CSV table of C-alpha atoms in Angstrom, one decimal:
chain,number,residue,atom,x,y,z
A,132,UNK,CA,9.6,21.3,-14.4
A,133,UNK,CA,7.1,22.7,-16.8
A,134,UNK,CA,3.2,21.4,-17.3
A,135,UNK,CA,4.3,19.5,-20.4
A,136,UNK,CA,5.0,15.9,-20.4
A,137,UNK,CA,7.9,15.3,-19.8
A,138,UNK,CA,10.2,13.8,-22.7
A,139,UNK,CA,11.2,10.3,-22.1
A,140,UNK,CA,13.5,9.4,-25.4
A,141,UNK,CA,15.6,7.0,-23.5
A,142,UNK,CA,13.7,4.6,-21.7
A,143,UNK,CA,10.7,4.8,-24.5
A,144,UNK,CA,14.2,3.3,-27.0
A,145,UNK,CA,15.0,1.1,-23.4
A,146,UNK,CA,11.7,-0.5,-23.1
A,147,UNK,CA,11.4,-1.7,-27.0
A,148,UNK,CA,15.1,-3.2,-26.1
A,149,UNK,CA,13.5,-4.7,-23.0
A,150,UNK,CA,10.5,-6.0,-24.9
A,151,UNK,CA,12.8,-8.5,-26.5
A,152,UNK,CA,14.0,-10.2,-24.0
A,153,UNK,CA,11.6,-9.9,-21.2
A,154,UNK,CA,8.0,-10.3,-21.5
A,155,UNK,CA,6.3,-6.7,-21.2
A,156,UNK,CA,9.9,-5.6,-20.5
A,157,UNK,CA,9.6,-5.6,-17.0
A,158,UNK,CA,10.4,-8.3,-14.4
A,159,UNK,CA,7.6,-8.0,-12.0
A,160,UNK,CA,3.7,-7.9,-12.9
A,161,UNK,CA,3.3,-5.3,-10.9
A,162,UNK,CA,5.1,-2.8,-13.0
A,163,UNK,CA,2.7,-3.7,-16.6
A,164,UNK,CA,0.6,-0.7,-14.5
A,165,UNK,CA,3.3,1.8,-15.0
A,166,UNK,CA,4.9,4.4,-17.1
A,167,UNK,CA,8.1,2.8,-18.6
A,168,UNK,CA,10.0,4.6,-16.5
A,169,UNK,CA,14.3,3.4,-17.0
A,170,UNK,CA,15.8,4.8,-14.0
A,171,UNK,CA,19.0,6.0,-13.5
A,172,UNK,CA,19.8,6.6,-9.7
A,173,UNK,CA,18.3,7.8,-7.1
A,174,UNK,CA,19.0,9.0,-3.2
A,175,UNK,CA,17.2,10.1,-0.4
A,176,UNK,CA,12.9,10.3,-1.3
A,177,UNK,CA,14.4,11.1,-5.4
A,178,UNK,CA,14.8,9.4,-7.8
A,179,UNK,CA,16.0,10.0,-11.8
A,180,UNK,CA,15.6,8.5,-15.1
A,181,UNK,CA,18.0,8.2,-17.8
A,182,UNK,CA,16.4,10.7,-19.7
A,183,UNK,CA,17.0,13.4,-16.3
A,184,UNK,CA,13.5,13.8,-15.0
A,185,UNK,CA,13.3,14.3,-11.2
A,186,UNK,CA,10.5,12.4,-9.3
A,187,UNK,CA,9.6,13.0,-5.8
A,188,UNK,CA,9.1,9.0,-4.8
A,189,UNK,CA,6.7,7.6,-3.5
A,190,UNK,CA,6.5,4.0,-3.9
A,191,UNK,CA,9.9,3.9,-2.3
A,192,UNK,CA,10.6,0.5,-4.5
A,193,UNK,CA,6.9,-1.1,-3.2
A,194,UNK,CA,8.0,0.1,0.7
A,195,UNK,CA,11.3,-1.2,0.9
A,196,UNK,CA,13.1,1.7,1.3
A,197,UNK,CA,11.7,3.4,4.6
A,198,UNK,CA,15.0,5.2,4.8
A,199,UNK,CA,15.4,6.6,1.3
A,200,UNK,CA,17.0,5.1,-1.3
A,201,UNK,CA,20.6,3.5,-0.8
A,202,UNK,CA,21.3,4.4,3.1
A,203,UNK,CA,25.3,5.3,3.7
A,204,UNK,CA,25.7,2.9,6.8
A,205,UNK,CA,23.7,0.3,5.4
A,206,UNK,CA,25.3,0.3,2.3
A,207,UNK,CA,28.5,0.6,3.6
A,208,UNK,CA,27.7,-2.3,5.8
A,209,UNK,CA,27.1,-4.3,3.1
A,210,UNK,CA,30.3,-3.3,0.8
A,211,UNK,CA,32.4,-4.2,4.0
A,212,UNK,CA,31.4,-8.0,4.2
A,213,UNK,CA,30.5,-8.6,0.6
A,214,UNK,CA,34.9,-8.0,-0.4
A,215,UNK,CA,35.1,-11.2,1.6
A,216,UNK,CA,32.2,-13.3,-0.4
A,217,UNK,CA,29.1,-13.5,-0.9
A,218,UNK,CA,27.5,-17.0,-0.8
A,219,UNK,CA,29.3,-18.7,1.5
A,220,UNK,CA,27.2,-22.4,1.5
A,221,UNK,CA,27.5,-22.7,5.6
A,222,UNK,CA,27.0,-20.6,8.2
A,223,UNK,CA,29.1,-17.0,9.2
A,224,UNK,CA,29.0,-14.5,12.1
A,225,UNK,CA,26.4,-12.2,10.9
A,226,UNK,CA,23.4,-14.3,10.9
A,227,UNK,CA,23.4,-14.3,14.3
A,228,UNK,CA,23.5,-11.0,14.5
A,229,UNK,CA,21.0,-10.4,11.9
A,230,UNK,CA,18.1,-13.0,14.1
A,231,UNK,CA,19.4,-11.5,17.3
A,232,UNK,CA,18.5,-8.1,15.9
A,233,UNK,CA,15.1,-8.7,14.5
A,234,UNK,CA,13.9,-10.6,17.2
A,235,UNK,CA,14.7,-8.2,20.0
A,236,UNK,CA,13.6,-5.3,17.9
A,237,UNK,CA,10.0,-7.3,17.5
A,238,UNK,CA,10.1,-8.2,20.6
A,239,UNK,CA,8.0,-11.2,20.9
A,240,UNK,CA,9.2,-14.5,18.5
A,241,UNK,CA,11.2,-16.6,20.0
A,242,UNK,CA,13.3,-17.6,16.6
A,243,UNK,CA,13.6,-16.8,13.4
A,244,UNK,CA,14.4,-18.4,9.7
A,245,UNK,CA,15.6,-15.4,7.0
A,246,UNK,CA,14.7,-16.1,3.1
A,247,UNK,CA,14.4,-14.1,0.9
A,248,UNK,CA,10.6,-13.2,-0.4
A,249,UNK,CA,7.6,-12.9,0.9
A,250,UNK,CA,5.9,-15.2,-0.7
A,251,UNK,CA,8.4,-17.7,0.2
A,252,UNK,CA,8.0,-17.3,4.0
A,253,UNK,CA,4.1,-17.0,3.8
A,254,UNK,CA,4.5,-20.7,2.3
A,255,UNK,CA,7.3,-21.5,4.7
A,256,UNK,CA,4.4,-20.1,8.0
A,257,UNK,CA,1.1,-21.9,6.4
A,258,UNK,CA,3.8,-25.6,6.0
A,259,UNK,CA,4.9,-24.7,9.2
A,260,UNK,CA,0.7,-24.0,10.6
A,261,UNK,CA,-0.3,-27.6,9.4
A,262,UNK,CA,2.4,-29.3,10.5
A,263,UNK,CA,1.6,-28.5,13.9
A,264,UNK,CA,-2.2,-28.8,13.8
A,265,UNK,CA,-2.1,-31.5,11.3
A,266,UNK,CA,-5.2,-29.7,10.0
A,267,UNK,CA,-5.1,-28.5,6.1
A,268,UNK,CA,-7.8,-25.2,5.2
A,269,UNK,CA,-6.3,-21.8,6.1
A,270,UNK,CA,-8.4,-18.7,6.7
A,271,UNK,CA,-7.0,-15.5,4.2
A,272,UNK,CA,-9.0,-12.2,3.3
A,273,UNK,CA,-10.4,-10.3,0.4
A,274,UNK,CA,-7.5,-7.8,-1.1
A,275,UNK,CA,-4.9,-9.0,1.5
A,276,UNK,CA,-2.1,-10.2,-0.4
A,277,UNK,CA,-0.3,-13.2,0.8
A,278,UNK,CA,2.7,-13.4,-2.7
A,279,UNK,CA,1.8,-15.0,-5.9
A,280,UNK,CA,1.8,-18.8,-6.0
A,281,UNK,CA,-1.5,-20.6,-6.8
A,282,UNK,CA,-2.4,-21.5,-3.1
A,283,UNK,CA,-2.2,-17.8,-2.4
A,284,UNK,CA,-2.9,-15.6,-5.1
A,285,UNK,CA,-6.9,-15.1,-5.7
A,286,UNK,CA,-9.1,-11.9,-7.5
A,287,UNK,CA,-12.5,-11.1,-6.8
A,288,UNK,CA,-14.9,-12.6,-10.6
A,289,UNK,CA,-18.3,-11.2,-10.6
A,290,UNK,CA,-18.2,-11.3,-7.3
A,291,UNK,CA,-16.3,-14.8,-6.6
A,292,UNK,CA,-13.0,-14.8,-5.4
A,293,UNK,CA,-10.9,-17.2,-6.9
A,294,UNK,CA,-8.1,-17.8,-9.5
A,295,UNK,CA,-6.4,-14.8,-10.7
A,296,UNK,CA,-3.4,-16.1,-12.9
A,297,UNK,CA,-4.0,-18.4,-16.5
A,298,UNK,CA,-2.4,-20.9,-15.8
A,299,UNK,CA,-3.2,-21.2,-11.7
A,300,UNK,CA,-5.1,-24.6,-10.2
A,301,UNK,CA,-8.0,-23.6,-8.6
A,302,UNK,CA,-7.9,-27.2,-7.1
A,303,UNK,CA,-4.6,-25.3,-4.9
A,304,UNK,CA,-7.3,-23.0,-3.2
A,305,UNK,CA,-9.9,-25.6,-2.3
A,306,UNK,CA,-8.2,-25.6,1.0
A,307,UNK,CA,-8.4,-21.7,1.1
A,308,UNK,CA,-11.9,-20.0,2.8
A,309,UNK,CA,-12.0,-16.4,1.7
A,310,UNK,CA,-13.5,-14.0,3.6
A,311,UNK,CA,-14.1,-10.1,3.9
A,312,UNK,CA,-12.2,-8.4,6.2
A,313,UNK,CA,-12.9,-6.6,9.6
A,314,UNK,CA,-15.8,-8.9,9.9
A,315,UNK,CA,-15.2,-10.9,13.5
A,316,UNK,CA,-18.3,-12.2,13.3
A,317,UNK,CA,-17.4,-13.8,9.9
A,318,UNK,CA,-14.5,-15.7,11.1
A,319,UNK,CA,-15.9,-16.5,14.4
A,320,UNK,CA,-18.8,-18.5,12.3
A,321,UNK,CA,-16.4,-19.9,9.7
A,322,UNK,CA,-14.2,-21.6,12.9
A,323,UNK,CA,-17.3,-22.7,14.6
A,324,UNK,CA,-18.1,-24.7,11.6
A,325,UNK,CA,-14.7,-25.5,10.5
A,326,UNK,CA,-12.4,-24.7,12.9
A,327,UNK,CA,-11.1,-28.4,13.3
A,328,UNK,CA,-10.3,-28.5,10.0
A,329,UNK,CA,-8.3,-25.1,10.1
A,330,UNK,CA,-4.7,-25.2,10.4
A,331,UNK,CA,-4.4,-21.1,9.9
A,332,UNK,CA,-5.3,-18.0,9.5
A,333,UNK,CA,-3.1,-15.5,7.8
A,334,UNK,CA,-3.9,-11.8,7.4
A,335,UNK,CA,-2.6,-8.5,6.8
A,336,UNK,CA,-2.6,-7.0,10.5
A,337,UNK,CA,-3.2,-3.5,8.4
A,338,UNK,CA,-4.8,-4.0,4.8
A,339,UNK,CA,-1.9,-2.1,3.5
A,340,UNK,CA,-1.3,-3.0,-0.1
A,341,UNK,CA,-5.2,-2.6,-0.7
A,342,UNK,CA,-6.4,1.1,0.4
A,343,UNK,CA,-4.2,1.1,3.7
A,344,UNK,CA,-7.1,-0.3,5.8
A,345,UNK,CA,-7.2,-0.2,9.6
A,346,UNK,CA,-8.3,-3.4,11.9
A,347,UNK,CA,-11.2,-1.7,13.9
A,348,UNK,CA,-11.2,-1.5,17.4
A,349,UNK,CA,-10.9,-5.3,19.2
A,350,UNK,CA,-11.0,-6.8,15.3
A,351,UNK,CA,-7.3,-8.3,16.0
A,352,UNK,CA,-8.2,-9.2,19.5
A,353,UNK,CA,-11.2,-10.7,18.5
A,354,UNK,CA,-9.7,-12.6,15.8
A,355,UNK,CA,-6.3,-13.7,18.3
A,356,UNK,CA,-9.1,-15.5,21.1
A,357,UNK,CA,-10.7,-17.4,18.0
A,358,UNK,CA,-7.5,-18.5,17.2
A,359,UNK,CA,-6.3,-19.6,20.5
A,360,UNK,CA,-10.2,-20.9,21.5
A,361,UNK,CA,-9.8,-23.6,18.3
A,362,UNK,CA,-6.0,-24.2,18.1
A,363,UNK,CA,-5.5,-22.3,14.7
A,364,UNK,CA,-2.2,-20.5,14.5
A,365,UNK,CA,-2.6,-16.7,13.7
A,366,UNK,CA,-0.4,-15.5,11.0
A,367,UNK,CA,0.5,-12.1,10.5
A,368,UNK,CA,1.6,-11.1,7.2
A,369,UNK,CA,3.6,-8.0,8.3
A,370,UNK,CA,5.9,-7.5,4.8
A,371,UNK,CA,4.7,-4.6,4.4
A,372,UNK,CA,3.6,-2.9,7.9
A,373,UNK,CA,6.9,-4.6,9.5
A,374,UNK,CA,9.1,-2.0,10.7
A,375,UNK,CA,7.2,0.9,9.0
A,376,UNK,CA,4.2,1.8,11.8
A,377,UNK,CA,7.5,1.3,14.1
A,378,UNK,CA,10.5,-1.0,15.7
A,379,UNK,CA,8.0,-4.0,16.6
A,380,UNK,CA,5.8,-3.8,13.5
A,381,UNK,CA,1.7,-3.6,13.0
A,382,UNK,CA,2.1,-6.3,16.1
A,383,UNK,CA,3.5,-4.2,18.3
A,384,UNK,CA,1.8,-0.9,17.1
A,385,UNK,CA,-1.6,-2.8,17.8
A,386,UNK,CA,-0.5,-4.6,20.9
A,387,UNK,CA,-1.9,-7.9,19.4
A,388,UNK,CA,1.0,-11.1,18.9
A,389,UNK,CA,0.8,-13.5,16.5
A,390,UNK,CA,2.1,-16.8,16.5
A,391,UNK,CA,3.9,-16.8,13.1
A,392,UNK,CA,4.3,-13.7,11.1
A,393,UNK,CA,5.9,-13.2,7.9
A,394,UNK,CA,9.1,-9.5,7.3
A,395,UNK,CA,11.2,-8.4,4.2
A,396,UNK,CA,10.8,-4.9,2.5
A,397,UNK,CA,11.6,-2.2,5.5
A,398,UNK,CA,13.4,-4.8,7.3
A,399,UNK,CA,16.6,-4.7,5.2
A,400,UNK,CA,17.4,-1.1,4.2
A,401,UNK,CA,16.5,-2.1,0.3
A,402,UNK,CA,18.0,-5.1,0.0
A,403,UNK,CA,16.3,-8.3,-0.8
A,404,UNK,CA,15.4,-10.2,2.4
A,405,UNK,CA,11.9,-11.6,3.5
A,406,UNK,CA,11.6,-14.0,7.0
A,407,UNK,CA,9.3,-15.8,9.4
A,408,UNK,CA,9.3,-15.4,13.3
A,409,UNK,CA,7.7,-17.5,15.7
A,410,UNK,CA,7.3,-19.0,18.9
A,411,UNK,CA,9.7,-22.2,19.4
A,412,UNK,CA,6.9,-24.6,19.4
A,413,UNK,CA,6.3,-24.0,16.2
A,414,UNK,CA,9.5,-22.7,14.1
A,415,UNK,CA,12.2,-25.6,16.1
A,416,UNK,CA,10.7,-28.3,13.3
A,417,UNK,CA,12.4,-25.8,10.7
A,418,UNK,CA,16.0,-27.2,12.7
A,419,UNK,CA,15.3,-30.8,12.5
A,420,UNK,CA,14.0,-31.7,8.9
A,421,UNK,CA,10.7,-32.1,10.2
A,422,UNK,CA,10.0,-29.2,8.3
A,423,UNK,CA,11.5,-28.3,4.6
A,424,UNK,CA,11.9,-25.0,4.3
A,425,UNK,CA,15.7,-24.6,1.4
A,426,UNK,CA,17.2,-22.0,-0.7
A,427,UNK,CA,20.6,-21.6,-1.8
A,428,UNK,CA,20.3,-17.4,-1.1
A,429,UNK,CA,19.2,-17.6,2.4
A,430,UNK,CA,21.4,-16.0,4.7
A,431,UNK,CA,23.2,-14.4,2.4
A,432,UNK,CA,26.0,-12.7,3.7
A,433,UNK,CA,25.6,-9.4,2.1
A,434,UNK,CA,21.5,-9.7,3.3
A,435,UNK,CA,22.2,-10.9,6.8
A,436,UNK,CA,24.7,-7.3,7.2
A,437,UNK,CA,21.9,-5.2,5.8
A,438,UNK,CA,19.4,-6.4,7.9
A,439,UNK,CA,21.9,-5.7,11.3
A,440,UNK,CA,22.9,-2.0,9.2
A,441,UNK,CA,19.3,-1.8,9.2
A,442,UNK,CA,17.8,-2.3,12.2
A,443,UNK,CA,21.1,-0.9,14.3
A,444,UNK,CA,20.2,2.1,12.3
A,445,UNK,CA,16.3,2.3,13.4
A,446,UNK,CA,17.0,1.4,16.9
A,447,UNK,CA,19.7,4.3,17.2
A,448,UNK,CA,18.1,6.5,15.3
A,449,UNK,CA,14.5,5.9,14.9
A,450,UNK,CA,12.8,7.5,11.7
A,451,UNK,CA,9.6,6.8,13.1
A,452,UNK,CA,8.6,10.8,14.7
A,453,UNK,CA,9.7,11.8,12.1
A,454,UNK,CA,7.6,9.9,9.2
A,455,UNK,CA,4.9,10.2,11.5
A,456,UNK,CA,5.2,14.6,11.6
A,457,UNK,CA,5.8,14.1,7.7
A,458,UNK,CA,3.0,12.0,6.5
A,459,UNK,CA,0.6,13.5,8.7
A,460,UNK,CA,2.1,17.0,6.8
A,461,UNK,CA,1.7,15.6,3.8
A,462,UNK,CA,-2.0,14.1,3.8
A,463,UNK,CA,-3.6,17.6,5.2
A,464,UNK,CA,-2.1,19.5,2.8
A,465,UNK,CA,-3.3,17.1,-0.4
A,466,UNK,CA,-6.7,17.3,1.2
A,467,UNK,CA,-6.6,21.4,1.1
A,468,UNK,CA,-4.7,21.4,-2.8
A,469,UNK,CA,-8.1,19.2,-3.6
A,470,UNK,CA,-10.3,21.4,-1.1
A,471,UNK,CA,-8.6,24.1,-3.0
A,472,UNK,CA,-9.5,23.0,-6.8
A,473,UNK,CA,-12.6,21.3,-5.5
A,474,UNK,CA,-11.9,17.7,-6.4
A,475,UNK,CA,-13.2,15.1,-4.2
A,476,UNK,CA,-10.3,13.0,-3.3
A,477,UNK,CA,-9.6,10.9,-0.4
A,478,UNK,CA,-6.3,10.5,1.2
A,479,UNK,CA,-6.5,8.2,4.4
A,480,UNK,CA,-4.4,5.8,6.0
A,481,UNK,CA,-1.4,5.8,8.5
A,482,UNK,CA,1.5,8.7,8.3
A,483,UNK,CA,3.7,6.1,7.1
A,484,UNK,CA,1.4,4.7,4.5
A,485,UNK,CA,-1.7,6.3,3.4
A,486,UNK,CA,-3.9,5.9,0.3
A,487,UNK,CA,-5.4,8.3,-1.6
A,488,UNK,CA,-8.5,7.7,-4.4
A,489,UNK,CA,-11.1,10.1,-6.2
A,490,UNK,CA,-14.6,10.0,-4.1
A,491,UNK,CA,-16.5,11.3,-1.2
A,492,UNK,CA,-13.5,12.2,1.7
A,493,UNK,CA,-16.1,10.9,4.0
A,494,UNK,CA,-16.8,8.0,2.8
A,495,UNK,CA,-16.0,4.6,5.4
A,496,UNK,CA,-13.8,2.2,3.8
A,497,UNK,CA,-13.6,-1.3,6.1
A,498,UNK,CA,-12.7,-3.6,3.9
A,499,UNK,CA,-11.7,-4.1,0.1
A,500,UNK,CA,-15.5,-4.0,-1.4
A,501,UNK,CA,-16.3,-0.5,0.7
A,502,UNK,CA,-13.1,0.1,-1.1
A,503,UNK,CA,-14.4,-0.2,-4.4
A,504,UNK,CA,-17.4,2.9,-3.6
A,505,UNK,CA,-14.6,4.6,-4.7
A,506,UNK,CA,-13.2,6.1,-8.0
A,507,UNK,CA,-10.1,3.7,-7.9
A,508,UNK,CA,-9.9,4.0,-11.7
A,509,UNK,CA,-9.8,7.5,-11.8
A,510,UNK,CA,-6.8,7.7,-9.5
A,511,UNK,CA,-5.1,5.2,-11.6
A,512,UNK,CA,-4.9,7.5,-14.6
A,513,UNK,CA,-4.2,10.6,-12.1
A,514,UNK,CA,-1.7,8.7,-11.2
A,515,UNK,CA,-0.1,8.6,-14.7
A,516,UNK,CA,-0.4,12.4,-14.6
A,517,UNK,CA,1.3,13.1,-11.1
A,518,UNK,CA,4.3,10.7,-12.8
A,519,UNK,CA,4.3,13.4,-15.0
A,520,UNK,CA,4.7,16.2,-12.6
A,521,UNK,CA,7.4,14.3,-11.4
A,522,UNK,CA,6.0,12.3,-8.6
A,523,UNK,CA,6.4,8.6,-8.2
A,524,UNK,CA,3.3,6.9,-7.3
A,525,UNK,CA,2.0,3.5,-7.6
A,526,UNK,CA,-1.4,3.2,-9.4
A,527,UNK,CA,-3.3,1.6,-7.0
A,528,UNK,CA,-3.4,4.4,-4.6
A,529,UNK,CA,-0.7,3.7,-2.2
A,530,UNK,CA,2.3,6.2,-1.0
A,531,UNK,CA,4.8,5.1,0.9
A,532,UNK,CA,6.4,8.2,3.2
A,533,UNK,CA,10.5,8.0,4.3
A,534,UNK,CA,13.2,9.0,6.7
A,535,UNK,CA,14.0,11.0,4.0
A,536,UNK,CA,10.9,13.0,3.2
A,537,UNK,CA,11.3,16.5,4.8
A,538,UNK,CA,10.6,19.8,4.3
A,539,UNK,CA,12.1,20.1,0.4
A,540,UNK,CA,10.2,17.2,-1.0
A,541,UNK,CA,6.7,19.0,0.6
A,542,UNK,CA,7.3,21.9,-0.6
A,543,UNK,CA,7.9,20.1,-4.5
A,544,UNK,CA,5.3,17.7,-3.7
A,545,UNK,CA,3.0,19.9,-3.5
A,546,UNK,CA,3.6,22.4,-5.5
A,547,UNK,CA,3.6,19.3,-8.6
A,548,UNK,CA,1.0,17.4,-6.9
A,549,UNK,CA,-0.9,21.4,-8.0
A,550,UNK,CA,0.1,21.1,-11.2
A,551,UNK,CA,-1.1,17.9,-11.4
A,552,UNK,CA,-4.5,19.3,-10.6
A,553,UNK,CA,-4.9,21.6,-12.7
A,554,UNK,CA,-4.2,19.4,-15.5
A,555,UNK,CA,-7.0,17.1,-15.0
A,556,UNK,CA,-9.6,19.5,-14.6
A,557,UNK,CA,-8.6,21.4,-18.1
């Protein structure tokens, strides 16, 4: 690839055409900040756009492609069942296989309900917690993402967390308590005051969506103890971390068991599936009709086949050691390149998901507030340069590593990253 900005003539034409019928030319607002590139195909850890430009992919569809793009055994399994029907309006035995596969992989849950999006499964989890406790309040944390609906979407404005979107009803946040993350004493004080009225605490057990920030030692354990003491349902939002940190997800990785957890993304090898898993006493009311959870596409045959095939592959040929090796090496080499050019770049997180930003590499980041001490805006600008040099990244700084990333992808990434840094400094 030359150092010049790649030609995207066809992508630009398609974007203008898309904008005629689609607001912003995209079907998810997360894509508004990214260059309007139209892709032609993907394979493994690579993307190719309609103009023939190649990209080493570290977005991975916002996380689902843990095994790389279009893993053969998953695609074949989906194709095989799809020939016999897609949405049957009833049950299929592959649903049982998928449910057994997920629960056995995670080890801790008794039961599972499948849906389509993480957003909806979060709503199901909150509804289950309120039904079980008879309480209304939900504690959540700054910078954690739990979907785009009115009662969960929040953003900071003038230092105050609240409504994040035009048309969003602020009253839907009346029962939501927003705390800084990784502060166990703030949780303890909140439950001391509102424990008898709090149905659930929901969190990303590792804050991947914003900054890939791990829980401080003892934090998850302390929150678990507090939830047990006050009869509060602990919900882990593992839509991102689930199956990415290991078969047992963040719950297994950190050794703390929630009461309910939501899953998605890496669970189905790129297919659109989400799930709520949990203890039998919390999940059973869905089966009696006491709690409503519905959806035409829930348990769709191809999606269930994708879950079963993905977990079979992860179990029989675990990708986690390889991902850890590739991610660790990549992080170290990116730091080395930044040091060579005297660029203050912070690379931190986990091998399977890490965060890059400009700022002092030694900055201690424990929550969304301390993350703001870094120069996130400069990285967002740099992300555009990385994309121009053939590295597909998210503007917010999160990089995902897949089982398909290997030595060739590493070498190509470092060469392209080096050129982007030179471009940044010129």
